[in-house]
Amino acid sequence: MPHLYPVLLCGGSGTRLWPLSRKSYPKQFVKLGDGETLFQAAAQRIAGPDVMAPVIITNSDFRFIVTEQLAEAGIDPGAILIEPRPRNTAPAILAAVQFLAARDPEALLLVMPSDQVMPDRAAFSAAVRAGLPAAADGQIVTFGIRPTRPETGYGWLELAHPPEEARPAAIPLRRFVEKPAAERAATMLADGRYLWNAGIVLMSVRTALAAFETHAPQMVTPVRRAVEEARTDLGFLRLAEEPWRLAEEISVDYAIMERSSNLQVVPFGGDWSDLGDWASVLREGEPDARGVATHGPVTAIDCEDTLLRSEADNLELVGIGLKELIVVAMPDAVLVADRDRAQDVKQAVTALKAKGVRQAENFPRDHRPWGWFETLVLGERFQVKRIVVHPGAALSLQSHFHRSEHWIVVSGTAQVTVDGEVRLLTENQSVYVPLGAIHRMENPGKVPMVLIEVQTGTYLGDDDIIRYEDVYARGQGAKG
Amino acid sequence: MPHLYPVLLCGGSGTRLWPLSRKSYPKQFVKLGDGETLFQAAAQRIAGPDVMAPVIITNSDFRFIVTEQLAEAGIDPGAILIEPRPRNTAPAILAAVQFLAARDPEALLLVMPSDQVMPDRAAFSAAVRAGLPAAADGQIVTFGIRPTRPETGYGWLELAHPPEEARPAAIPLRRFVEKPAAERAATMLADGRYLWNAGIVLMSVRTALAAFETHAPQMVTPVRRAVEEARTDLGFLRLAEEPWRLAEEISVDYAIMERSSNLQVVPFGGDWSDLGDWASVLREGEPDARGVATHGPVTAIDCEDTLLRSEADNLELVGIGLKELIVVAMPDAVLVADRDRAQDVKQAVTALKAKGVRQAENFPRDHRPWGWFETLVLGERFQVKRIVVHPGAALSLQSHFHRSEHWIVVSGTAQVTVDGEVRLLTENQSVYVPLGAIHRMENPGKVPMVLIEVQTGTYLGDDDIIRYEDVYARGQGAKG
C-alpha cells in the first residue's frame, strides 16, 4: 500500500475576511469558531494507517505560527517547506512533489488548501479512499462539491456523466468551467453533471512529476534546484532563493490541470465552504430563523439576514433593526458592510493600506519566533507591553539607545541577563533594565512565561535595537 | 442692574447616545467633537458684566467630573450643589433658587440643560438680553427654537402671535404643546406661531419663589431644608438627604410652567440641538453631499445618509455600501443601528443592563475623586492598570489581603508611602508594595502623575481593600 501524504498549502494571506484575517495572520490561522483553526482542521482532515505526517508549504512570515498551531493541536509535521517568496500554487506543489520524490517515490499526495471548512471528516475520508485506485493508476483526481446554489464565485467541474447517489466513485472530468455568469450557474445547478471545484488534488508523485514535465517543463529545474539546495533552519526547510525566483508564478490549474487529459473527479456531498468572504461565513454560521448569525458578546434586536461578530470577550456589539449586513468588531478595527458587498472588503483593505493604516495588515499581537507581544498602552514617553515567551525560547541579546525597561513577571519563570548578570525571576518579581544595558529575556521553563514590560524614553520604536546574539539569526534593527 | 446667574442642570444620565454616553459618564461630559464638551460649552454660553459664575446642580457620581471639566476649561464655579438622589428638574431648580435667594434675592437666573448644542453664543446672548426686561418684570421667560422640520420628538410652544423677523423680543406664550403626532407637527411647522421648547428658562429669584409657592407648595419646605441643612464637602454643597427625599420627583414643566400664566417666549433662530439621539448627531455632524458624517479614523465606501464614528485614534472603522445607518465604535462597545431606530438605543441599553453587561453603564475609565484609572489587561492572577492622579490629590492609605503591586511612574512625580516609609518617585522609577503592606500613592506635583500598576495575586477585585485614612471620606471595601 503506497503512503498517502497530505500536502497543505499554507502561504495564502487573503484579506476578504478582514479585520479577522490580515496579511500578518490570515484566516487559516484564526479561530473562526470556538474550536480549532482552519489550518489545524485541514492538518487532521484525513487519517489512517497509510496516511503520513503532513507536508506543509508556507512562507517565512507564517513559519512560527504554523509550528505553534501544530504543537497546540498535537500534530507532528512531516516537513515544513518555506517559500522564499510567493509563486502561486504550481511551484509550491511541485516543490512538495520533488521533496517527496527524493524520499518516497511511490507516494501519493493529497494537496489541500488550508483554509476550507469540511466538518464531515468521515465523508471526506471516504471520498479520498474512493479516489485512490484512480490515483494509483496514473490519474489526477480532483474533488467536486455537490452544488447547493448557483454560485458565480467558484470554478465548476463538468463530469462525463452524473454521479451516482450511492457511494463516491471517480468519474472522468469532461472540462473545467471558469467562474460562470448567473444564468449559466443556474443551468449547471439544474443539470446534475456539474460540481464545484474544491481545489483538492490526489495524485501519485510519479503522475505529478510527469504532468509538470509535460505541461510546465520550464518550472521543473528551478524548483528542483530550490529543493535540492534548500537549507534546514530550526526544523524548517528553506527553499533556495535564487532558483526559486526563476520559477514561473502560476496556479496549478493553469500550469497543469487544464492541460491534462488524465483527470477524474470524486464527488463529495458533505458540507464544504471556502469561506471566501463574510457572506459565506454568514451562510456557514448556522443563522437563526431570521437569518441572523452571531459570535461573541452580541445583542441583536430586530435584525434579519445579518452576521454580527464580536471577536473579543470584552467587546459588546449591539445591532438594532439591521438587514442584510455584515458586522465584524475587533478592539482595533470594525467592519460594517452590506452583505452583497462582501467581496469589496478586499478593496477596502487596499484603501486602508494606501492610507498607511497599521490595521490593514497587522494585528495588535505581533508573533515572533519566541512568542508574541502586544502594546497595552502607548503614551507620551512610555509604553506598556505584554510579552509572552514560549517554553525554551529566548529573545535576542540586545540593548537600546533611547529607552529603559521595567520587567515584571506575572506568570511562569524568566531567566534574565542584564549586563552579564544572570538571574531567575518568578511570578511577582521584577527587574530594571537601564538605558544602554545589554540584556536578554528567556523562558527556561515548561510553561509560557508572561511578562509586563514598562518602557520609558524619548523614542520607543521597535527599531531602536542593537542585537548581539540571536538564536533566530535576525539582524540589527530588525524587530523583536 | 440685577445679577444674572447661569444655573446648569447637570444630573442627567441619558443613554440614547450609548455607547459614547453611559450612566457613569453621560453625554454632557463627552467630547462629541474635537473641542469642548457640551457641559463646558453650556457653562460658557452666556457672558457679560452682569453674568455671575455658574451655579451647577449635579449628583455625587459626577461631582469630580464636573470639577475636572470646569478646571480644564478655566471656569470658576459659583457653587456646585449635589443632589443626594435624582428628583427630576423641579426640586433641582428650586434648590438653586433657594440657594440664590439667601445670597442675592434680587438675582435673575438662567436655567439651562448642560447637554445641548448652541454654537452661536452671540445670538443666544442677544436672545437672553431680549428677555431680561420681561424677567425683571415678573415674567417666566422661555426660549423657543425656530423649527426646521416637523419634529415629533420635542415639545412645542404656541405663541400669541408670530415672531417678528427683525430682532428677538419676548412674546406671550399661549400654551405648551406636548410631543405631537406627525401631521400636527407638519401643521405647526407651516403655521409660524409655533417654536420648539428648548427647556431654557429665565426668571427672577422672586418670580421663581412665587411660582413654586403657588403651584408646588408641598415642595418648598423640604427643598428649603435640604439647602439650609446642606453641608460643605471639598468645595461641594451637599443637599441634606433626609428632607430631599420628601421632595416630589417631578419636572419643572409639570410642577410650574404648565400651571403658570405669566409666561413669555423669546424666539431663537440660531442653530440648536438637544442631541437627543444618534440621528440628531448625524444631522448636526455636517454630513457630506451623500449625507455621510464621520468622526475619527473612518473609511466610508459608497455609503449614504450614514453616521460613522470611531471614538478612538487606534480604532479603524470601515463602512461599505451602507444606507441610513448609525455606527458608533469604541474599543469596548460597538453600536450599529438603523437610523430610524435611533430612539431604540435606550431599549438596547436596558437589555444589556439586564444581562449584567458592564458596558451598559460603565466606561473602561473609572473616574474617582483623585483622578481615574483603567484596566489595561486582566489576566489569570494578574492585572495591569494605568492610574492617573491629579496634582495635589491622594489615594487612601490602604492595604490588600490578596495581592501585591508593582508601581512604575511614567509621568510626573509620585509620593509613595509603604509601611511608613515615604519617598518620592519620578519618571522611570518604581516601587514594590508587598501583600499586606500599608500603602498610599499621592501626587505632590503640579502636573498629572501617571503610573503603571502591575498587580499579582489570587483575587484582584477592587473590594479587596482596607482603608486607614481617606481625604475623600470613603469607607471599607468602597472602591478606589
mmCIF file of N, CA, C and O in Angstrom, chain A residues 298-299 302 314-321 325 331-338 341 352 355 357 359 376-377 381-382 384 386 404 406 408 410 427-428 430 432 452 454 456, chain B residues 298-299 301-302 314-321 325 331-338 341 352 355 357 359 376-377 381-382 384 386 404 406 408 410 427-428 430 432 452 454 456:
data_model
loop_
_atom_site.group_PDB
_atom_site.id
_atom_site.type_symbol
_atom_site.label_atom_id
_atom_site.label_comp_id
_atom_site.label_asym_id
_atom_site.label_seq_id
_atom_site.Cartn_x
_atom_site.Cartn_y
_atom_site.Cartn_z
ATOM 1 N N VAL A 298 -22.861 39.504 21.691
ATOM 2 C CA VAL A 298 -23.648 40.250 20.709
ATOM 3 C C VAL A 298 -25.100 40.334 21.178
ATOM 4 O O VAL A 298 -25.642 39.355 21.696
ATOM 5 N N THR A 299 -25.713 41.488 21.007
ATOM 6 C CA THR A 299 -27.142 41.662 21.241
ATOM 7 C C THR A 299 -27.771 42.110 19.920
ATOM 8 O O THR A 299 -27.435 43.179 19.405
ATOM 9 N N ASP A 302 -34.239 42.927 16.479
ATOM 10 C CA ASP A 302 -34.953 43.095 15.210
ATOM 11 C C ASP A 302 -34.016 43.111 14.007
ATOM 12 O O ASP A 302 -34.142 43.969 13.123
ATOM 13 N N ASN A 314 -14.518 41.087 25.794
ATOM 14 C CA ASN A 314 -14.868 42.346 26.450
ATOM 15 C C ASN A 314 -15.257 43.433 25.446
ATOM 16 O O ASN A 314 -15.094 44.623 25.698
ATOM 17 N N LEU A 315 -15.746 43.008 24.287
ATOM 18 C CA LEU A 315 -16.220 43.954 23.279
ATOM 19 C C LEU A 315 -17.682 43.633 22.996
ATOM 20 O O LEU A 315 -18.010 42.621 22.387
ATOM 21 N N GLU A 316 -18.565 44.504 23.460
ATOM 22 C CA GLU A 316 -20.006 44.302 23.378
ATOM 23 C C GLU A 316 -20.498 44.878 22.047
ATOM 24 O O GLU A 316 -20.237 46.040 21.749
ATOM 25 N N LEU A 317 -21.201 44.063 21.265
ATOM 26 C CA LEU A 317 -21.710 44.531 19.971
ATOM 27 C C LEU A 317 -23.235 44.518 20.005
ATOM 28 O O LEU A 317 -23.834 43.514 20.386
ATOM 29 N N VAL A 318 -23.840 45.638 19.612
ATOM 30 C CA VAL A 318 -25.294 45.757 19.591
ATOM 31 C C VAL A 318 -25.741 46.118 18.180
ATOM 32 O O VAL A 318 -25.232 47.075 17.585
ATOM 33 N N GLY A 319 -26.693 45.347 17.636
ATOM 34 C CA GLY A 319 -27.295 45.664 16.338
ATOM 35 C C GLY A 319 -28.781 45.902 16.509
ATOM 36 O O GLY A 319 -29.456 45.124 17.180
ATOM 37 N N ILE A 320 -29.287 46.970 15.907
ATOM 38 C CA ILE A 320 -30.714 47.302 16.031
ATOM 39 C C ILE A 320 -31.304 47.538 14.641
ATOM 40 O O ILE A 320 -30.846 48.433 13.908
ATOM 41 N N GLY A 321 -32.295 46.730 14.288
ATOM 42 C CA GLY A 321 -33.028 46.963 13.037
ATOM 43 C C GLY A 321 -32.192 46.783 11.783
ATOM 44 O O GLY A 321 -32.436 47.466 10.787
ATOM 45 N N LEU A 325 -26.706 42.734 6.592
ATOM 46 C CA LEU A 325 -25.449 43.409 6.898
ATOM 47 C C LEU A 325 -24.437 42.403 7.438
ATOM 48 O O LEU A 325 -24.795 41.364 7.980
ATOM 49 N N PRO A 331 -11.247 44.961 18.772
ATOM 50 C CA PRO A 331 -10.888 46.152 19.556
ATOM 51 C C PRO A 331 -10.126 47.213 18.765
ATOM 52 O O PRO A 331 -10.133 48.372 19.143
ATOM 53 N N ASP A 332 -9.481 46.842 17.668
ATOM 54 C CA ASP A 332 -8.730 47.837 16.908
ATOM 55 C C ASP A 332 -9.294 48.095 15.513
ATOM 56 O O ASP A 332 -8.754 48.939 14.793
ATOM 57 N N ALA A 333 -10.351 47.402 15.118
ATOM 58 C CA ALA A 333 -10.899 47.594 13.774
ATOM 59 C C ALA A 333 -12.322 47.038 13.715
ATOM 60 O O ALA A 333 -12.604 45.988 14.284
ATOM 61 N N VAL A 334 -13.192 47.780 13.018
ATOM 62 C CA VAL A 334 -14.588 47.382 12.887
ATOM 63 C C VAL A 334 -14.977 47.473 11.415
ATOM 64 O O VAL A 334 -14.697 48.470 10.750
ATOM 65 N N LEU A 335 -15.619 46.412 10.917
ATOM 66 C CA LEU A 335 -16.136 46.408 9.554
ATOM 67 C C LEU A 335 -17.659 46.356 9.613
ATOM 68 O O LEU A 335 -18.225 45.507 10.305
ATOM 69 N N VAL A 336 -18.312 47.258 8.867
ATOM 70 C CA VAL A 336 -19.760 47.188 8.677
ATOM 71 C C VAL A 336 -19.989 47.268 7.175
ATOM 72 O O VAL A 336 -19.595 48.250 6.540
ATOM 73 N N ALA A 337 -20.580 46.221 6.597
ATOM 74 C CA ALA A 337 -20.726 46.180 5.142
ATOM 75 C C ALA A 337 -22.075 45.590 4.758
ATOM 76 O O ALA A 337 -22.587 44.689 5.429
ATOM 77 N N ASP A 338 -22.620 46.100 3.684
ATOM 78 C CA ASP A 338 -23.780 45.469 3.077
ATOM 79 C C ASP A 338 -23.388 44.042 2.686
ATOM 80 O O ASP A 338 -22.298 43.818 2.165
ATOM 81 N N ARG A 341 -22.025 43.347 -0.646
ATOM 82 C CA ARG A 341 -20.751 43.976 -0.979
ATOM 83 C C ARG A 341 -19.580 43.254 -0.308
ATOM 84 O O ARG A 341 -18.474 43.805 -0.211
ATOM 85 N N LEU A 352 -7.159 51.095 2.934
ATOM 86 C CA LEU A 352 -6.530 51.316 4.245
ATOM 87 C C LEU A 352 -5.015 51.249 4.130
ATOM 88 O O LEU A 352 -4.286 52.035 4.724
ATOM 89 N N LYS A 355 -3.557 54.279 2.829
ATOM 90 C CA LYS A 355 -3.532 55.353 3.840
ATOM 91 C C LYS A 355 -2.446 55.122 4.881
ATOM 92 O O LYS A 355 -2.250 55.951 5.767
ATOM 93 N N VAL A 357 -2.542 52.677 7.132
ATOM 94 C CA VAL A 357 -3.173 52.230 8.376
ATOM 95 C C VAL A 357 -2.604 50.876 8.796
ATOM 96 O O VAL A 357 -2.620 49.925 8.019
ATOM 97 N N GLN A 359 -3.701 48.638 10.790
ATOM 98 C CA GLN A 359 -4.662 47.538 10.865
ATOM 99 C C GLN A 359 -4.939 46.887 9.511
ATOM 100 O O GLN A 359 -5.551 45.816 9.464
ATOM 101 N N LEU A 376 -0.032 47.417 25.245
ATOM 102 C CA LEU A 376 -1.241 47.637 26.051
ATOM 103 C C LEU A 376 -1.584 49.125 26.080
ATOM 104 O O LEU A 376 -2.741 49.498 26.067
ATOM 105 N N VAL A 377 -0.573 49.950 26.160
ATOM 106 C CA VAL A 377 -0.819 51.391 26.069
ATOM 107 C C VAL A 377 0.461 52.054 25.588
ATOM 108 O O VAL A 377 1.559 51.704 26.014
ATOM 109 N N ARG A 381 6.185 59.259 25.870
ATOM 110 C CA ARG A 381 7.408 58.864 26.576
ATOM 111 C C ARG A 381 7.277 57.570 27.376
ATOM 112 O O ARG A 381 8.151 57.266 28.188
ATOM 113 N N PHE A 382 6.172 56.819 27.184
ATOM 114 C CA PHE A 382 6.136 55.496 27.814
ATOM 115 C C PHE A 382 5.288 54.531 27.004
ATOM 116 O O PHE A 382 4.446 54.943 26.212
ATOM 117 N N VAL A 384 3.570 50.356 27.481
ATOM 118 C CA VAL A 384 3.417 49.142 28.276
ATOM 119 C C VAL A 384 3.107 47.992 27.328
ATOM 120 O O VAL A 384 2.200 48.098 26.496
ATOM 121 N N ARG A 386 2.590 43.626 26.887
ATOM 122 C CA ARG A 386 2.512 42.263 27.420
ATOM 123 C C ARG A 386 3.364 41.396 26.513
ATOM 124 O O ARG A 386 3.199 41.423 25.283
ATOM 125 N N SER A 404 14.704 52.827 28.734
ATOM 126 C CA SER A 404 14.953 51.861 29.791
ATOM 127 C C SER A 404 13.681 51.058 29.975
ATOM 128 O O SER A 404 12.601 51.464 29.530
ATOM 129 N N HIS A 406 11.283 48.351 32.574
ATOM 130 C CA HIS A 406 10.974 47.600 33.791
ATOM 131 C C HIS A 406 10.278 46.319 33.361
ATOM 132 O O HIS A 406 9.331 46.371 32.583
ATOM 133 N N ILE A 408 8.220 42.972 34.761
ATOM 134 C CA ILE A 408 7.558 42.308 35.896
ATOM 135 C C ILE A 408 7.004 40.980 35.391
ATOM 136 O O ILE A 408 6.164 40.958 34.489
ATOM 137 N N VAL A 410 4.595 38.008 35.484
ATOM 138 C CA VAL A 410 3.296 37.754 36.100
ATOM 139 C C VAL A 410 2.864 36.296 35.965
ATOM 140 O O VAL A 410 1.890 35.876 36.572
ATOM 141 N N GLU A 427 7.017 34.572 39.191
ATOM 142 C CA GLU A 427 5.816 35.393 39.310
ATOM 143 C C GLU A 427 5.958 36.431 40.425
ATOM 144 O O GLU A 427 6.360 36.098 41.532
ATOM 145 N N ASN A 428 5.634 37.681 40.084
ATOM 146 C CA ASN A 428 5.633 38.775 41.048
ATOM 147 C C ASN A 428 7.025 39.334 41.324
ATOM 148 O O ASN A 428 7.206 40.129 42.235
ATOM 149 N N SER A 430 10.535 41.386 39.721
ATOM 150 C CA SER A 430 10.774 42.375 38.677
ATOM 151 C C SER A 430 12.250 42.678 38.544
ATOM 152 O O SER A 430 13.052 42.359 39.427
ATOM 153 N N TYR A 432 14.978 45.822 36.580
ATOM 154 C CA TYR A 432 15.088 47.082 35.857
ATOM 155 C C TYR A 432 16.230 46.986 34.864
ATOM 156 O O TYR A 432 17.323 46.521 35.218
ATOM 157 N N ILE A 452 5.164 41.705 31.969
ATOM 158 C CA ILE A 452 4.732 43.059 31.626
ATOM 159 C C ILE A 452 5.980 43.922 31.544
ATOM 160 O O ILE A 452 6.794 43.948 32.469
ATOM 161 N N VAL A 454 7.376 47.744 31.022
ATOM 162 C CA VAL A 454 7.060 49.184 31.009
ATOM 163 C C VAL A 454 8.299 49.900 30.500
ATOM 164 O O VAL A 454 9.353 49.858 31.134
ATOM 165 N N THR A 456 10.233 53.397 29.301
ATOM 166 C CA THR A 456 10.192 54.861 29.310
ATOM 167 C C THR A 456 11.365 55.377 28.506
ATOM 168 O O THR A 456 12.455 54.808 28.527
ATOM 169 N N VAL B 298 -12.071 56.813 10.022
ATOM 170 C CA VAL B 298 -13.185 56.142 9.353
ATOM 171 C C VAL B 298 -12.927 56.105 7.852
ATOM 172 O O VAL B 298 -12.453 57.080 7.284
ATOM 173 N N THR B 299 -13.234 54.981 7.224
ATOM 174 C CA THR B 299 -13.208 54.864 5.767
ATOM 175 C C THR B 299 -14.616 54.492 5.319
ATOM 176 O O THR B 299 -15.124 53.434 5.681
ATOM 177 N N ILE B 301 -17.049 53.748 2.147
ATOM 178 C CA ILE B 301 -17.063 53.403 0.728
ATOM 179 C C ILE B 301 -18.519 53.255 0.295
ATOM 180 O O ILE B 301 -19.229 52.393 0.807
ATOM 181 N N ASP B 302 -18.971 54.098 -0.617
ATOM 182 C CA ASP B 302 -20.341 54.001 -1.157
ATOM 183 C C ASP B 302 -21.404 53.998 -0.062
ATOM 184 O O ASP B 302 -22.322 53.170 -0.095
ATOM 185 N N ASN B 314 -6.917 54.699 17.645
ATOM 186 C CA ASN B 314 -6.369 53.435 17.154
ATOM 187 C C ASN B 314 -7.472 52.407 16.879
ATOM 188 O O ASN B 314 -7.238 51.205 16.948
ATOM 189 N N LEU B 315 -8.666 52.910 16.561
ATOM 190 C CA LEU B 315 -9.770 52.021 16.209
ATOM 191 C C LEU B 315 -10.250 52.406 14.813
ATOM 192 O O LEU B 315 -10.870 53.446 14.611
ATOM 193 N N GLU B 316 -9.946 51.560 13.829
ATOM 194 C CA GLU B 316 -10.226 51.827 12.421
ATOM 195 C C GLU B 316 -11.638 51.326 12.112
ATOM 196 O O GLU B 316 -11.949 50.160 12.350
ATOM 197 N N LEU B 317 -12.465 52.196 11.560
ATOM 198 C CA LEU B 317 -13.839 51.807 11.217
ATOM 199 C C LEU B 317 -14.014 51.887 9.704
ATOM 200 O O LEU B 317 -13.686 52.902 9.096
ATOM 201 N N VAL B 318 -14.544 50.809 9.117
ATOM 202 C CA VAL B 318 -14.767 50.758 7.672
ATOM 203 C C VAL B 318 -16.244 50.465 7.418
ATOM 204 O O VAL B 318 -16.802 49.515 7.964
ATOM 205 N N GLY B 319 -16.888 51.316 6.581
ATOM 206 C CA GLY B 319 -18.263 51.083 6.169
ATOM 207 C C GLY B 319 -18.316 50.898 4.660
ATOM 208 O O GLY B 319 -17.707 51.667 3.915
ATOM 209 N N ILE B 320 -19.030 49.869 4.196
ATOM 210 C CA ILE B 320 -19.121 49.588 2.760
ATOM 211 C C ILE B 320 -20.588 49.434 2.365
ATOM 212 O O ILE B 320 -21.277 48.549 2.875
ATOM 213 N N GLY B 321 -21.052 50.298 1.464
ATOM 214 C CA GLY B 321 -22.394 50.147 0.900
ATOM 215 C C GLY B 321 -23.509 50.340 1.917
ATOM 216 O O GLY B 321 -24.561 49.713 1.786
ATOM 217 N N LEU B 325 -27.695 54.338 8.238
ATOM 218 C CA LEU B 325 -27.244 53.598 9.412
ATOM 219 C C LEU B 325 -26.527 54.529 10.377
ATOM 220 O O LEU B 325 -25.997 55.569 9.989
ATOM 221 N N PRO B 331 -13.570 50.956 21.724
ATOM 222 C CA PRO B 331 -12.795 49.722 21.919
ATOM 223 C C PRO B 331 -13.516 48.664 22.752
ATOM 224 O O PRO B 331 -13.205 47.488 22.653
ATOM 225 N N ASP B 332 -14.507 49.049 23.552
ATOM 226 C CA ASP B 332 -15.187 48.048 24.374
ATOM 227 C C ASP B 332 -16.655 47.855 24.009
ATOM 228 O O ASP B 332 -17.333 47.017 24.611
ATOM 229 N N ALA B 333 -17.165 48.628 23.032
ATOM 230 C CA ALA B 333 -18.581 48.507 22.674
ATOM 231 C C ALA B 333 -18.813 49.116 21.298
ATOM 232 O O ALA B 333 -18.246 50.159 20.962
ATOM 233 N N VAL B 334 -19.655 48.453 20.512
ATOM 234 C CA VAL B 334 -19.967 48.918 19.160
ATOM 235 C C VAL B 334 -21.484 48.899 18.982
ATOM 236 O O VAL B 334 -22.143 47.911 19.315
ATOM 237 N N LEU B 335 -22.015 50.011 18.458
ATOM 238 C CA LEU B 335 -23.435 50.089 18.138
ATOM 239 C C LEU B 335 -23.596 50.208 16.629
ATOM 240 O O LEU B 335 -22.962 51.056 16.001
ATOM 241 N N VAL B 336 -24.462 49.352 16.053
ATOM 242 C CA VAL B 336 -24.846 49.501 14.645
ATOM 243 C C VAL B 336 -26.371 49.484 14.634
ATOM 244 O O VAL B 336 -26.985 48.510 15.072
ATOM 245 N N ALA B 337 -26.975 50.587 14.166
ATOM 246 C CA ALA B 337 -28.437 50.681 14.232
ATOM 247 C C ALA B 337 -28.978 51.343 12.982
ATOM 248 O O ALA B 337 -28.346 52.234 12.408
ATOM 249 N N ASP B 338 -30.149 50.904 12.576
ATOM 250 C CA ASP B 338 -30.879 51.602 11.547
ATOM 251 C C ASP B 338 -31.152 53.027 12.041
ATOM 252 O O ASP B 338 -31.502 53.226 13.202
ATOM 253 N N ARG B 341 -34.219 53.795 13.883
ATOM 254 C CA ARG B 341 -34.396 53.103 15.158
ATOM 255 C C ARG B 341 -33.544 53.747 16.242
ATOM 256 O O ARG B 341 -33.309 53.139 17.310
ATOM 257 N N LEU B 352 -28.946 45.262 27.769
ATOM 258 C CA LEU B 352 -27.577 44.971 28.199
ATOM 259 C C LEU B 352 -27.479 44.968 29.717
ATOM 260 O O LEU B 352 -26.813 44.129 30.321
ATOM 261 N N LYS B 355 -28.690 41.943 31.231
ATOM 262 C CA LYS B 355 -27.740 40.841 31.069
ATOM 263 C C LYS B 355 -26.544 40.968 32.008
ATOM 264 O O LYS B 355 -25.679 40.094 32.031
ATOM 265 N N VAL B 357 -24.207 43.331 31.705
ATOM 266 C CA VAL B 357 -23.049 43.743 30.912
ATOM 267 C C VAL B 357 -22.482 45.054 31.473
ATOM 268 O O VAL B 357 -23.205 46.038 31.608
ATOM 269 N N GLN B 359 -20.568 47.256 30.178
ATOM 270 C CA GLN B 359 -20.584 48.397 29.257
ATOM 271 C C GLN B 359 -21.931 49.104 29.202
ATOM 272 O O GLN B 359 -22.035 50.184 28.633
ATOM 273 N N LEU B 376 -5.697 47.792 31.851
ATOM 274 C CA LEU B 376 -5.086 47.588 30.534
ATOM 275 C C LEU B 376 -5.164 46.128 30.137
ATOM 276 O O LEU B 376 -5.367 45.802 28.976
ATOM 277 N N VAL B 377 -4.969 45.256 31.099
ATOM 278 C CA VAL B 377 -5.143 43.834 30.828
ATOM 279 C C VAL B 377 -5.445 43.134 32.144
ATOM 280 O O VAL B 377 -4.857 43.443 33.185
ATOM 281 N N ARG B 381 -4.537 35.705 37.535
ATOM 282 C CA ARG B 381 -3.652 36.044 38.648
ATOM 283 C C ARG B 381 -2.840 37.315 38.419
ATOM 284 O O ARG B 381 -1.887 37.575 39.157
ATOM 285 N N PHE B 382 -3.170 38.118 37.390
ATOM 286 C CA PHE B 382 -2.507 39.422 37.300
ATOM 287 C C PHE B 382 -3.412 40.433 36.620
ATOM 288 O O PHE B 382 -4.342 40.078 35.892
ATOM 289 N N VAL B 384 -3.037 44.660 34.980
ATOM 290 C CA VAL B 384 -2.229 45.855 34.751
ATOM 291 C C VAL B 384 -3.172 47.040 34.633
ATOM 292 O O VAL B 384 -4.137 46.998 33.853
ATOM 293 N N ARG B 386 -3.543 51.438 34.305
ATOM 294 C CA ARG B 386 -2.978 52.780 34.188
ATOM 295 C C ARG B 386 -3.712 53.644 35.201
ATOM 296 O O ARG B 386 -4.938 53.673 35.228
ATOM 297 N N SER B 404 -0.160 41.737 45.685
ATOM 298 C CA SER B 404 0.945 42.681 45.812
ATOM 299 C C SER B 404 0.968 43.518 44.550
ATOM 300 O O SER B 404 0.338 43.164 43.547
ATOM 301 N N HIS B 406 3.252 46.234 41.870
ATOM 302 C CA HIS B 406 4.433 46.947 41.391
ATOM 303 C C HIS B 406 3.967 48.265 40.812
ATOM 304 O O HIS B 406 3.044 48.266 39.996
ATOM 305 N N ILE B 408 5.135 51.640 38.661
ATOM 306 C CA ILE B 408 6.175 52.286 37.861
ATOM 307 C C ILE B 408 5.643 53.649 37.432
ATOM 308 O O ILE B 408 4.628 53.733 36.738
ATOM 309 N N VAL B 410 5.472 56.720 35.147
ATOM 310 C CA VAL B 410 5.893 57.003 33.767
ATOM 311 C C VAL B 410 5.733 58.470 33.403
ATOM 312 O O VAL B 410 6.200 58.912 32.353
ATOM 313 N N GLU B 427 9.621 59.945 37.050
ATOM 314 C CA GLU B 427 9.531 59.150 35.825
ATOM 315 C C GLU B 427 10.614 58.080 35.781
ATOM 316 O O GLU B 427 11.765 58.366 36.031
ATOM 317 N N ASN B 428 10.176 56.835 35.453
ATOM 318 C CA ASN B 428 11.092 55.715 35.274
ATOM 319 C C ASN B 428 11.565 55.120 36.590
ATOM 320 O O ASN B 428 12.459 54.283 36.602
ATOM 321 N N SER B 430 10.459 52.994 40.237
ATOM 322 C CA SER B 430 9.429 52.033 40.600
ATOM 323 C C SER B 430 9.508 51.674 42.072
ATOM 324 O O SER B 430 10.522 51.916 42.741
ATOM 325 N N TYR B 432 7.884 48.497 44.962
ATOM 326 C CA TYR B 432 7.141 47.252 45.143
ATOM 327 C C TYR B 432 6.347 47.347 46.441
ATOM 328 O O TYR B 432 6.875 47.743 47.471
ATOM 329 N N ILE B 452 1.952 53.100 36.140
ATOM 330 C CA ILE B 452 1.500 51.768 35.725
ATOM 331 C C ILE B 452 1.571 50.863 36.946
ATOM 332 O O ILE B 452 2.609 50.782 37.607
ATOM 333 N N VAL B 454 1.129 47.018 38.265
ATOM 334 C CA VAL B 454 1.017 45.600 37.918
ATOM 335 C C VAL B 454 0.686 44.852 39.204
ATOM 336 O O VAL B 454 1.478 44.837 40.146
ATOM 337 N N THR B 456 -0.332 41.319 41.173
ATOM 338 C CA THR B 456 -0.379 39.862 41.090
ATOM 339 C C THR B 456 -1.007 39.329 42.361
ATOM 340 O O THR B 456 -0.785 39.870 43.448
#
